[in-house]
mmCIF file of C-alpha atoms in Angstrom:
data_model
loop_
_atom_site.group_PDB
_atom_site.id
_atom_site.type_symbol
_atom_site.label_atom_id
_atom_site.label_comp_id
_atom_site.label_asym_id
_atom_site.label_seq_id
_atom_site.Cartn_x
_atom_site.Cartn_y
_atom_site.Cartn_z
ATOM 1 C CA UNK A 1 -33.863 53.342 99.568
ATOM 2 C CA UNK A 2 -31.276 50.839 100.836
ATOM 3 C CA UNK A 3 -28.907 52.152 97.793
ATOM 4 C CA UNK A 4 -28.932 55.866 99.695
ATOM 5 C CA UNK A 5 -28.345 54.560 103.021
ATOM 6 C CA UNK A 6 -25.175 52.821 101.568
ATOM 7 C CA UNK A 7 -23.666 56.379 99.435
ATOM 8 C CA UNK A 8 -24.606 57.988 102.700
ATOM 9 C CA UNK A 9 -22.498 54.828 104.621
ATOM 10 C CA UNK A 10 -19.978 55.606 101.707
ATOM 11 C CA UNK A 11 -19.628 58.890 101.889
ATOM 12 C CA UNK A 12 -19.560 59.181 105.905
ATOM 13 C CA UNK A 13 -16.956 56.760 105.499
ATOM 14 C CA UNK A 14 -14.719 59.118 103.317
ATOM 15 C CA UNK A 15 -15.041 62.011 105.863
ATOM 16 C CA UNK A 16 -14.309 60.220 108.411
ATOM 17 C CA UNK A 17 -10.827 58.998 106.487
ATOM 18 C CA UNK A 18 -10.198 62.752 105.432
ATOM 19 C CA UNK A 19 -10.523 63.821 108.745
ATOM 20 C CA UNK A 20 -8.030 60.994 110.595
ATOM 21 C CA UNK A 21 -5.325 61.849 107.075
ATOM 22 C CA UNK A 22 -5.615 65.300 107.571
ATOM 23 C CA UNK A 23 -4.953 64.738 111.361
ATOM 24 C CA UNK A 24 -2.141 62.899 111.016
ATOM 25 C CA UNK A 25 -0.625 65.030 108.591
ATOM 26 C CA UNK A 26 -0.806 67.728 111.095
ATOM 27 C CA UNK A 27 0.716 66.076 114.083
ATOM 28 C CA UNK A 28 3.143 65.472 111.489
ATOM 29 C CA UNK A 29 4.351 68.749 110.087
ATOM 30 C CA UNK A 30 3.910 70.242 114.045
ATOM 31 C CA UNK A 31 5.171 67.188 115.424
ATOM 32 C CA UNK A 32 8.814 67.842 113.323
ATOM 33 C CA UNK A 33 8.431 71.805 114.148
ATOM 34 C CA UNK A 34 8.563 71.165 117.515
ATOM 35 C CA UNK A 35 11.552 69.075 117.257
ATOM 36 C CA UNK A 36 13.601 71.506 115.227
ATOM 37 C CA UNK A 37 12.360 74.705 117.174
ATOM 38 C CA UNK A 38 13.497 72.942 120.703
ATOM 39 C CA UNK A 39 16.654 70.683 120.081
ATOM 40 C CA UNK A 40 17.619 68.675 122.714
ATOM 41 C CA UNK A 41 20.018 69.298 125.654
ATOM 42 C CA UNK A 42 22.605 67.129 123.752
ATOM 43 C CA UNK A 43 22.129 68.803 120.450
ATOM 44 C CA UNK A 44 22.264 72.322 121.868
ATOM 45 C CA UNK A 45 26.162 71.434 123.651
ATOM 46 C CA UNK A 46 27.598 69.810 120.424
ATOM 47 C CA UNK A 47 26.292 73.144 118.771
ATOM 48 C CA UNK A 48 27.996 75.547 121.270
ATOM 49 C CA UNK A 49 31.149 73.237 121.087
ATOM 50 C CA UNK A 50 30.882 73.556 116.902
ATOM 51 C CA UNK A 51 30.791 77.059 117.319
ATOM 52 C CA UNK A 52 33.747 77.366 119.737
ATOM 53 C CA UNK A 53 36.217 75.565 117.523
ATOM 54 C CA UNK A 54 35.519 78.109 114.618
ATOM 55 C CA UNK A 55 38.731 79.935 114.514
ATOM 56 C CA UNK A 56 39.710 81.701 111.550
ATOM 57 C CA UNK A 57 43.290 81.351 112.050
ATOM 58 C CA UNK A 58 43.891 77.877 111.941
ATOM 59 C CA UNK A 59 41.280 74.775 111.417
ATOM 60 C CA UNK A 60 41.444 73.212 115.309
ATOM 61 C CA UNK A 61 39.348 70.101 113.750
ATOM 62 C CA UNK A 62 42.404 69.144 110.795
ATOM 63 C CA UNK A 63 44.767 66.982 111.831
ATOM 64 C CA UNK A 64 47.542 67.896 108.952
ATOM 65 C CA UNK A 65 50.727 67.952 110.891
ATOM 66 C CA UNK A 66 52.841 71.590 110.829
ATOM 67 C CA UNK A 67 55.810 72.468 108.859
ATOM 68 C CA UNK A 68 58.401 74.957 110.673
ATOM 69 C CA UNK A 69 60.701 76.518 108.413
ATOM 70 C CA UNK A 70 63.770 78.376 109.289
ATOM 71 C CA UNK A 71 63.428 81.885 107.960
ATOM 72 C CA UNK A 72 65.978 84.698 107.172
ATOM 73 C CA UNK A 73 65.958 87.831 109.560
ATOM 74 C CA UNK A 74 69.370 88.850 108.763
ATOM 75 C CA UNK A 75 69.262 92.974 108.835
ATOM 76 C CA UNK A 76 69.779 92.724 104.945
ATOM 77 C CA UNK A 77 67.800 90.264 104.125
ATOM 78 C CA UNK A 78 64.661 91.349 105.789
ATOM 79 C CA UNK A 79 63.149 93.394 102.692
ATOM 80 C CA UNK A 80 62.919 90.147 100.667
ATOM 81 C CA UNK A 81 61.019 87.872 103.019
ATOM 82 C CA UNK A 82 58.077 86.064 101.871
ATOM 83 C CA UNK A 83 55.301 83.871 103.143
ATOM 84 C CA UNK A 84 54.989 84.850 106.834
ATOM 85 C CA UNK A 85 51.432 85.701 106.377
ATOM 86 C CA UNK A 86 50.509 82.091 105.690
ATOM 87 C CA UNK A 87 52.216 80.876 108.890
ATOM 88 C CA UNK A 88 49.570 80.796 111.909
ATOM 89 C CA UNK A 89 52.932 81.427 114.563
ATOM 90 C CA UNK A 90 56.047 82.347 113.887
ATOM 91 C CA UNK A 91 58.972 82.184 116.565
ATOM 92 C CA UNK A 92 62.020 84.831 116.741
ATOM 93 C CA UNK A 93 64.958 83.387 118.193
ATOM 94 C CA UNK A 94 68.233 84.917 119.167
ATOM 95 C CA UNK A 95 71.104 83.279 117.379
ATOM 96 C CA UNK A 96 75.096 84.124 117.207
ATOM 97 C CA UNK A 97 76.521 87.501 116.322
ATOM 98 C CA UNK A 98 73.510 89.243 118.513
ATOM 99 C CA UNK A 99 71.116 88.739 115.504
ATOM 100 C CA UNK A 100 67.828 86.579 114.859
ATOM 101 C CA UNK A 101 65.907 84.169 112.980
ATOM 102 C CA UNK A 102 62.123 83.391 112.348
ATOM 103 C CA UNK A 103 60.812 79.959 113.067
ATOM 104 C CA UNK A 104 57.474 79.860 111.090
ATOM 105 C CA UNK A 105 54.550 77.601 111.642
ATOM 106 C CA UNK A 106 52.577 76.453 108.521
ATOM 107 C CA UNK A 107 49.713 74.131 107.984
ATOM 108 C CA UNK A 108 47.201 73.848 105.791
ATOM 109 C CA UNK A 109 48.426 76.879 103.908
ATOM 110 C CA UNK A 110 48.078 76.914 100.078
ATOM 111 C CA UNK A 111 50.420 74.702 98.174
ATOM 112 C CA UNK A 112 51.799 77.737 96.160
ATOM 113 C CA UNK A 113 52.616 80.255 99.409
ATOM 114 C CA UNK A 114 56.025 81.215 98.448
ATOM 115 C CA UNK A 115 57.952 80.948 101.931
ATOM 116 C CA UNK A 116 61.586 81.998 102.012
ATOM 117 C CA UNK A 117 64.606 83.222 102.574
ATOM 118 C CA UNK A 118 64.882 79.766 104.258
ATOM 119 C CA UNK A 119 68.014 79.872 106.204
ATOM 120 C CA UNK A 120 70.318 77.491 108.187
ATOM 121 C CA UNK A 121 68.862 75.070 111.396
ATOM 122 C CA UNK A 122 69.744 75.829 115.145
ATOM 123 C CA UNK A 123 69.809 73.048 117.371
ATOM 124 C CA UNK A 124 67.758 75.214 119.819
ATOM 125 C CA UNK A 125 65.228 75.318 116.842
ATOM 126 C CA UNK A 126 64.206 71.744 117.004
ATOM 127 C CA UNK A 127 63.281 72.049 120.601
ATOM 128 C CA UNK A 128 60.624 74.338 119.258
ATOM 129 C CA UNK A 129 59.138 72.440 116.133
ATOM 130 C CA UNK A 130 58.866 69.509 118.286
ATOM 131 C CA UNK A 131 55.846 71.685 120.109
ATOM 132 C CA UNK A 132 54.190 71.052 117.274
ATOM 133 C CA UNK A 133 54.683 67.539 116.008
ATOM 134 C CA UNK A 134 56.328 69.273 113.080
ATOM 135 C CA UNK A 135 58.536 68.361 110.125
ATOM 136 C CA UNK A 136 61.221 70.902 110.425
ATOM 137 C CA UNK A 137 62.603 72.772 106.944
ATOM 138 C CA UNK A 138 66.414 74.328 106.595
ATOM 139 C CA UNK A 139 68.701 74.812 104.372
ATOM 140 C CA UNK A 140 72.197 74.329 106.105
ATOM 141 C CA UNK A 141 72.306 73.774 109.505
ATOM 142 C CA UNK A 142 75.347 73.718 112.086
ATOM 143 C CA UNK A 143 77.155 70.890 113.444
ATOM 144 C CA UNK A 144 75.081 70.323 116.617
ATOM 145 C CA UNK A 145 71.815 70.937 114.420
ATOM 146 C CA UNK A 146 72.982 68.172 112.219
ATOM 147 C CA UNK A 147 74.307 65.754 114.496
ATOM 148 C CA UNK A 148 70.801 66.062 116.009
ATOM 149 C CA UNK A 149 68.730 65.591 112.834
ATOM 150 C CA UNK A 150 70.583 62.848 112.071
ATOM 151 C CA UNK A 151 69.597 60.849 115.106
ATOM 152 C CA UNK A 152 65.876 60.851 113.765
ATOM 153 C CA UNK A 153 64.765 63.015 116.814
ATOM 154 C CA UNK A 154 62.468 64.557 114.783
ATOM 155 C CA UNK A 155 61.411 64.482 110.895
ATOM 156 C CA UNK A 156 63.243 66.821 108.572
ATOM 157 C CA UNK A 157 63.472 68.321 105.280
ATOM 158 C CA UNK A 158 67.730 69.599 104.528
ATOM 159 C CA UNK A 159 68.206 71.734 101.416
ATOM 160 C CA UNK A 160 71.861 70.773 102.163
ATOM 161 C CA UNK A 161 71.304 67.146 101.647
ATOM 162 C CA UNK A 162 68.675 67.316 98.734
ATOM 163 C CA UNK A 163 67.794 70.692 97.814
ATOM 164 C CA UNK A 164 64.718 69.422 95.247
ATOM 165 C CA UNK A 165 61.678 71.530 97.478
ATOM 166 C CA UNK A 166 63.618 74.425 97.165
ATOM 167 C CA UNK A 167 65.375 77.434 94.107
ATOM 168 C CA UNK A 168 67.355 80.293 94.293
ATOM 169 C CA UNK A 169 66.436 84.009 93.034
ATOM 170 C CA UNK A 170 68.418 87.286 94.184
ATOM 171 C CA UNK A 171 66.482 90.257 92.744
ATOM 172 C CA UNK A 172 68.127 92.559 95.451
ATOM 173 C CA UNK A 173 71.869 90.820 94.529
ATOM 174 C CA UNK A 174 72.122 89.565 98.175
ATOM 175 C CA UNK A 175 74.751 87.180 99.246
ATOM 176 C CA UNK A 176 74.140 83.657 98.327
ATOM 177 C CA UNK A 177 73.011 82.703 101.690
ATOM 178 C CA UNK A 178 69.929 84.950 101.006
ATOM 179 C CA UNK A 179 68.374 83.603 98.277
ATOM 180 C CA UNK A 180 66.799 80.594 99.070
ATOM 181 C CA UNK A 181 63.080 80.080 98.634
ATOM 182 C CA UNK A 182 60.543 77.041 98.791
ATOM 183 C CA UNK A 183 56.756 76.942 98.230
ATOM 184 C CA UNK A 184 54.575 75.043 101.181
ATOM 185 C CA UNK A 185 53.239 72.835 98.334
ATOM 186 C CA UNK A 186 57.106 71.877 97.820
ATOM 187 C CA UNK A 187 57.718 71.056 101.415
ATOM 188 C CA UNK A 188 54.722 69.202 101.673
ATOM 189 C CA UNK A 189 54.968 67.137 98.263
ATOM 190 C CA UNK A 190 58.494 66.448 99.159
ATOM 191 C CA UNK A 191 57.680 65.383 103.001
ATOM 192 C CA UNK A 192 55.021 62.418 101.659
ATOM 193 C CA UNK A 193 56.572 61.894 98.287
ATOM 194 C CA UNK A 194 60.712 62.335 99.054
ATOM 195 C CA UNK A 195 60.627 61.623 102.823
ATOM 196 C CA UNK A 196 57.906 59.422 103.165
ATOM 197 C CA UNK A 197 57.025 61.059 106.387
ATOM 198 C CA UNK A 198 53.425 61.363 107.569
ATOM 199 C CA UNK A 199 51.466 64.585 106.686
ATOM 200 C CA UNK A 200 48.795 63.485 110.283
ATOM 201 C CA UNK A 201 49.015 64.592 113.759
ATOM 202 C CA UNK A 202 46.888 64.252 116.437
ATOM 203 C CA UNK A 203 49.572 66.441 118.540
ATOM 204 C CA UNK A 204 49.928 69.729 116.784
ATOM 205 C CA UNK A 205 48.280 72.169 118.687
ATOM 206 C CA UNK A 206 50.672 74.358 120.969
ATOM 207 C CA UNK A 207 47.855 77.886 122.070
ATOM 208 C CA UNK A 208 44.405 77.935 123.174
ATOM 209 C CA UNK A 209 42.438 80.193 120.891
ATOM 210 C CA UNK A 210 39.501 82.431 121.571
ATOM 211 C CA UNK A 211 36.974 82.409 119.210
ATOM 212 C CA UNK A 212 36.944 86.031 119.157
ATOM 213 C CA UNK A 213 39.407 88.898 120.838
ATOM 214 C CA UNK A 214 40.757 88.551 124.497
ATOM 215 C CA UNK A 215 40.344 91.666 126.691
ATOM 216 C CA UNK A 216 42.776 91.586 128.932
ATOM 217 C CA UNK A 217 41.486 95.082 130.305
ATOM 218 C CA UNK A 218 39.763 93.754 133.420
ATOM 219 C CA UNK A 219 43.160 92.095 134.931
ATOM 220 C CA UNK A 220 44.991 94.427 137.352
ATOM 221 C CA UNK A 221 48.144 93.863 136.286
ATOM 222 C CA UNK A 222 47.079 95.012 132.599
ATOM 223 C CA UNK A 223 49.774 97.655 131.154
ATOM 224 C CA UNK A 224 49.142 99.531 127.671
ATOM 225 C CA UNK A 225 50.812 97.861 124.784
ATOM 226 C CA UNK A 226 50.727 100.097 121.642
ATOM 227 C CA UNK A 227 54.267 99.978 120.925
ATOM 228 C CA UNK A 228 56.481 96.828 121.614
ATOM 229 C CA UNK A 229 60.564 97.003 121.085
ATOM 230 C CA UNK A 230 62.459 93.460 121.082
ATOM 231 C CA UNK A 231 66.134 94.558 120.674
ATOM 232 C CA UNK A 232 67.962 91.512 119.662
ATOM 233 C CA UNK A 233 71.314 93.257 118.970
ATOM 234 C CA UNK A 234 71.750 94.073 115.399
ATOM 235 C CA UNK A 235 68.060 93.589 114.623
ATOM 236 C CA UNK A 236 65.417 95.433 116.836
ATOM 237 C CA UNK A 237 62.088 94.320 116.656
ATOM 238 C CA UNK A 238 59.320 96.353 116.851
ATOM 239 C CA UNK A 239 55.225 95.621 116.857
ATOM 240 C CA UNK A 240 52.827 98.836 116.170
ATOM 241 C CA UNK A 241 49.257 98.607 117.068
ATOM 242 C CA UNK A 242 46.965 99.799 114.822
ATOM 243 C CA UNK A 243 43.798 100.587 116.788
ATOM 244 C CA UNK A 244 41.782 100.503 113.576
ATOM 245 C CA UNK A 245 42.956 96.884 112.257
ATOM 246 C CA UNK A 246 43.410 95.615 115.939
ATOM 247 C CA UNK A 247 46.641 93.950 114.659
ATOM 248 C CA UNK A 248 50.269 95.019 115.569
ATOM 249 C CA UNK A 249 52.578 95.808 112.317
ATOM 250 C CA UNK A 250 56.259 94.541 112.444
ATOM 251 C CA UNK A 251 58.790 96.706 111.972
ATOM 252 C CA UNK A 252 62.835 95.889 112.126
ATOM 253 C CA UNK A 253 65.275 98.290 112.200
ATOM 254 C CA UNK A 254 63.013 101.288 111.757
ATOM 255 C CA UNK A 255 61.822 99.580 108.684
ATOM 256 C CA UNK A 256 57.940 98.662 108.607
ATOM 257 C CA UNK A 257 58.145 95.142 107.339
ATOM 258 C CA UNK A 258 56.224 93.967 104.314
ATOM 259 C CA UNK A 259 56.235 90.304 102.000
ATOM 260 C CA UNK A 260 58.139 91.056 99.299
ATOM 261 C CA UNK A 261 56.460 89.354 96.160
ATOM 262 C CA UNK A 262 52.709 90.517 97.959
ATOM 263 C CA UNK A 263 53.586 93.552 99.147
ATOM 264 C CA UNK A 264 51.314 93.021 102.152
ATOM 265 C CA UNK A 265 52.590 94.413 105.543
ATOM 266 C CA UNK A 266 53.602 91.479 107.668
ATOM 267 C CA UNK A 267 50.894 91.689 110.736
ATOM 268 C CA UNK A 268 50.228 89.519 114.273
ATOM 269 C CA UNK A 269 47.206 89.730 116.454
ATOM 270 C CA UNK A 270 49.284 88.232 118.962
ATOM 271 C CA UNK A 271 52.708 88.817 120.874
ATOM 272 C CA UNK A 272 53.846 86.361 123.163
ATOM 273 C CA UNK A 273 57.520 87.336 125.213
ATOM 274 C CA UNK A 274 59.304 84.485 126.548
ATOM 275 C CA UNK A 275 62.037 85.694 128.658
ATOM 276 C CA UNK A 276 64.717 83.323 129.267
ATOM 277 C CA UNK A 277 67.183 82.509 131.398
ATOM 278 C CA UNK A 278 70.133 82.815 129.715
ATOM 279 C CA UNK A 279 72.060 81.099 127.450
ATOM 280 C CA UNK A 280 75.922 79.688 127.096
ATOM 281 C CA UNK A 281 78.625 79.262 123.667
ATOM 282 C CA UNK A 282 78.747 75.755 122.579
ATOM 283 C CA UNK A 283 81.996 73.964 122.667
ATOM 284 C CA UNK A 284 83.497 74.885 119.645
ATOM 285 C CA UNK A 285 82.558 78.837 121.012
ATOM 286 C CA UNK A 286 80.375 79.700 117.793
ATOM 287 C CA UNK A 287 76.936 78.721 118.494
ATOM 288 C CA UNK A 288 74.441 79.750 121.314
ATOM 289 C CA UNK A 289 73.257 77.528 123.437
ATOM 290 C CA UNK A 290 69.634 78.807 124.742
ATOM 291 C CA UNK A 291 68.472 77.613 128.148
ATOM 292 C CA UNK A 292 64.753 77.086 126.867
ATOM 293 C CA UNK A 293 63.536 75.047 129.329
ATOM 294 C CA UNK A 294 62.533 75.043 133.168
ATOM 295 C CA UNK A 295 60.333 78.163 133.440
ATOM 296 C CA UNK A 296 60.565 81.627 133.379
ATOM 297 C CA UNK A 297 58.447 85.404 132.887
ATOM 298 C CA UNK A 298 56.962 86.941 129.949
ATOM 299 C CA UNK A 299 53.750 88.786 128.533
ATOM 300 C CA UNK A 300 51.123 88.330 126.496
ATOM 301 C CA UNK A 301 50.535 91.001 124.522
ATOM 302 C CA UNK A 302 47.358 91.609 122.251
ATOM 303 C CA UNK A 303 44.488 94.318 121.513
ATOM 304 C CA UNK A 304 46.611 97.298 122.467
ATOM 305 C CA UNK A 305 46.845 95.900 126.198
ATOM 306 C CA UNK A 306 50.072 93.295 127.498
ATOM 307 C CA UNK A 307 49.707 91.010 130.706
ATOM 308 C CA UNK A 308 52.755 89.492 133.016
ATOM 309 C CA UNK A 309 52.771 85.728 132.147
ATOM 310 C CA UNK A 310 54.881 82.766 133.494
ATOM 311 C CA UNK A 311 55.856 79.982 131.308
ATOM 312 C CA UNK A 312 57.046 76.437 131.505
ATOM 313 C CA UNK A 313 58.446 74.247 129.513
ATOM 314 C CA UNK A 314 59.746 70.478 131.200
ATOM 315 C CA UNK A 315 61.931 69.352 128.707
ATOM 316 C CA UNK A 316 63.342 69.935 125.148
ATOM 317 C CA UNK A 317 60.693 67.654 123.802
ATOM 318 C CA UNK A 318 57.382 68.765 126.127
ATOM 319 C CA UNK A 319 55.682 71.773 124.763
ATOM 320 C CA UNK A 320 56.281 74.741 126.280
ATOM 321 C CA UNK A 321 52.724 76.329 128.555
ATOM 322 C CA UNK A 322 51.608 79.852 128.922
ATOM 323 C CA UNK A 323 49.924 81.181 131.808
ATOM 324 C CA UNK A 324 48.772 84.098 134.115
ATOM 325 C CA UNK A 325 50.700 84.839 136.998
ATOM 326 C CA UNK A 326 47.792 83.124 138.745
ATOM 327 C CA UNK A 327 48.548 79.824 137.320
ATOM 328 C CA UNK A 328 45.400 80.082 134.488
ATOM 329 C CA UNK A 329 46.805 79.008 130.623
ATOM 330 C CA UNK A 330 46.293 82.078 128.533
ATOM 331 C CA UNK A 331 43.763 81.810 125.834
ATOM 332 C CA UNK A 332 45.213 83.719 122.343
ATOM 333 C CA UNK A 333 42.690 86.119 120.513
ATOM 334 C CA UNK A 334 41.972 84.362 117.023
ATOM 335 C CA UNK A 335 44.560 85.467 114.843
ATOM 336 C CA UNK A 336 48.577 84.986 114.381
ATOM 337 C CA UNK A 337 50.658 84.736 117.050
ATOM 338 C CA UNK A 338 54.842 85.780 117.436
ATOM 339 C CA UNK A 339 56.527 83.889 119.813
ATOM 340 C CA UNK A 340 59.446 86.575 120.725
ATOM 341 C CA UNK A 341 62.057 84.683 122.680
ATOM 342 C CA UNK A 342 64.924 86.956 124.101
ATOM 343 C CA UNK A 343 67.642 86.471 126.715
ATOM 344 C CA UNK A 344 67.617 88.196 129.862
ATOM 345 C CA UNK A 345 70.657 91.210 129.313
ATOM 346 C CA UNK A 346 68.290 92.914 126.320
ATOM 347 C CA UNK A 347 65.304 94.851 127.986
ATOM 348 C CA UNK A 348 61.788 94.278 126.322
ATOM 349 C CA UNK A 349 60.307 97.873 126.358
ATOM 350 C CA UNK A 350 56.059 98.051 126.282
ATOM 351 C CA UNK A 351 54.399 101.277 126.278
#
């Protein structure tokens, strides 16, 4: 008799174990549901801040420092440019003879993005690579451009000096000064390797980007944009939107523009016009002397619609800033961006 009264004991016992496992084990598994189906206030901000900085056009979490490369946009030479795809902005700058030249931003492009014809430095393009933090690539440069570069104001890479990062090819039989081409892996390799120059910046980042398009089409001062003409002299610069792509082709000289060992057209999501004001010869009456800073009038151009903008820029080494005519910083849409400075006697023309 006393035996049953103990299995009974026993086996009360067990049920009563079963019951406080199983228990647990549910305020377990609902306990942890709870948590992931209801994150916390913290959680939920560092998750809308992840998603913000996802920007397909450049990584805004990398700290790789930009390389600007001075780019051939010589009339003739324009059919056998290469690698502007890869840069995230590129600048066009007026230089001498009432011509231009492309100022291209690269980082964390791949190491074998052929980039080229790489042309001669401007003095004036230093002010604009130091927006970035960046190591500046030529090959050539003119006096003031060297004198400056040789005071360390800012890291460089001279095919004129060394010419290692870069070769020469000439399937078009160009003049020699067009037919100069380097790889970013080159220009990087040669920059930690050559140079000994740091590849890190905390500093690098010049535009506000928008994680997806800006629609400018509430402003009142918006203006349709489909066509965009940036006479520079002997080159004219056009930008075509194509509604269905929502990116503007470049065309120069009547000539729709296009990388010449991918065929791919050259594209921009973005047009920024910087309108300065003015420019002088330098002393030895060759060279232009741009008056890039101080502040001056522009637009922002993107999505088939351009905006009036202001811009400032303190001093040759302060990066230059973008805003409304209200005083707000422009945010980009998330794509590539041209930087189109001109001086004020050619006429921008938007329509």
């Amino acid at each position: 008799m006393e035996k049953k009264k103990l299995n009974k004991k026993v086996i009360i016992i067990g049920i009563v174990l079963l019951v406080v496992i199983i228990g647990i084990v549910l305020f377990l598994v609902l306990g942890n549901n709870k948590v992931e189906d209801k994150p916390t206030k913290k959680e939920k901000k560092e998750e809308v801040e992840e998603v913000k900085e996802k920007v397909d056009i450049v990584d805004l979490n990398s700290k790789t420092r930009p390389i600007t490369v001075s780019i051939n946009n010589t009339p003739v030479a324009v059919k056998v440019q290469r690698g502007l795809n890869s840069a995230y902005i590129v600048y066009e700058l007026p230089t001498e003879g009432s011509t231009s030249r492309l100022l291209a931003v690269f980082k964390d492009a791949s190491d074998d993005t052929v980039i080229g014809t790489v042309r001669s430095a401007r003095h004036n393009f230093i002010d604009f690579s130091k927006e970035h933090n960046a190591i500046f690539a030529s090959y050539g440069w003119s006096i003031y451009a060297e004198k400056e570069l040789k005071t360390n104001t800012i890291d460089y890479i001279q095919g004129i000096v060394q010419d290692k990062p870069f070769w020469r090819e000439n399937p078009e039989n160009l003049a020699r000064e067009h037919t100069v081409y380097t790889t970013y892996g080159n220009l990087k390799d040669f920059a930690v390797n050559d140079k000994g120059y740091s590849m890190e910046s905390d500093s690098w980042k010049l535009l506000n980007y928008d994680v997806g398009d800006v629609d400018l089409s509430k402003r009142e001062d918006v203006m349709t944009a489909d066509t965009v003409v940036i006479p520079y002299g002997s080159v004219v610069t056009v930008f075509k939107y194509n509604s269905e792509t929502k990116m503007y082709n470049r065309v120069v000289n009547d000539v729709v523009t296009t990388d010449y060992g991918t065929k791919e057209e050259f594209t921009t999501k973005n047009i920024i016009v910087t309108r300065l004001n003015g420019y002088e010869m330098t002393p030895n009456n060759i060279y232009w002397d741009l008056y890039d800073t101080g502040e001056g009038t522009g637009y922002y151009i993107t999505n088939g619609q351009a905006v009036p903008i202001k811009w400032y820029k303190e001093s040759r080494d302060s990066k230059t800033k973008y805003t409304y005519n209200d005083g707000t910083e422009i945010n980009v849409s998330d794509g590539r961006t041209y930087i189109e400075v001109h001086v004020p006697n050619k006429e921008v023309t938007i329509s």
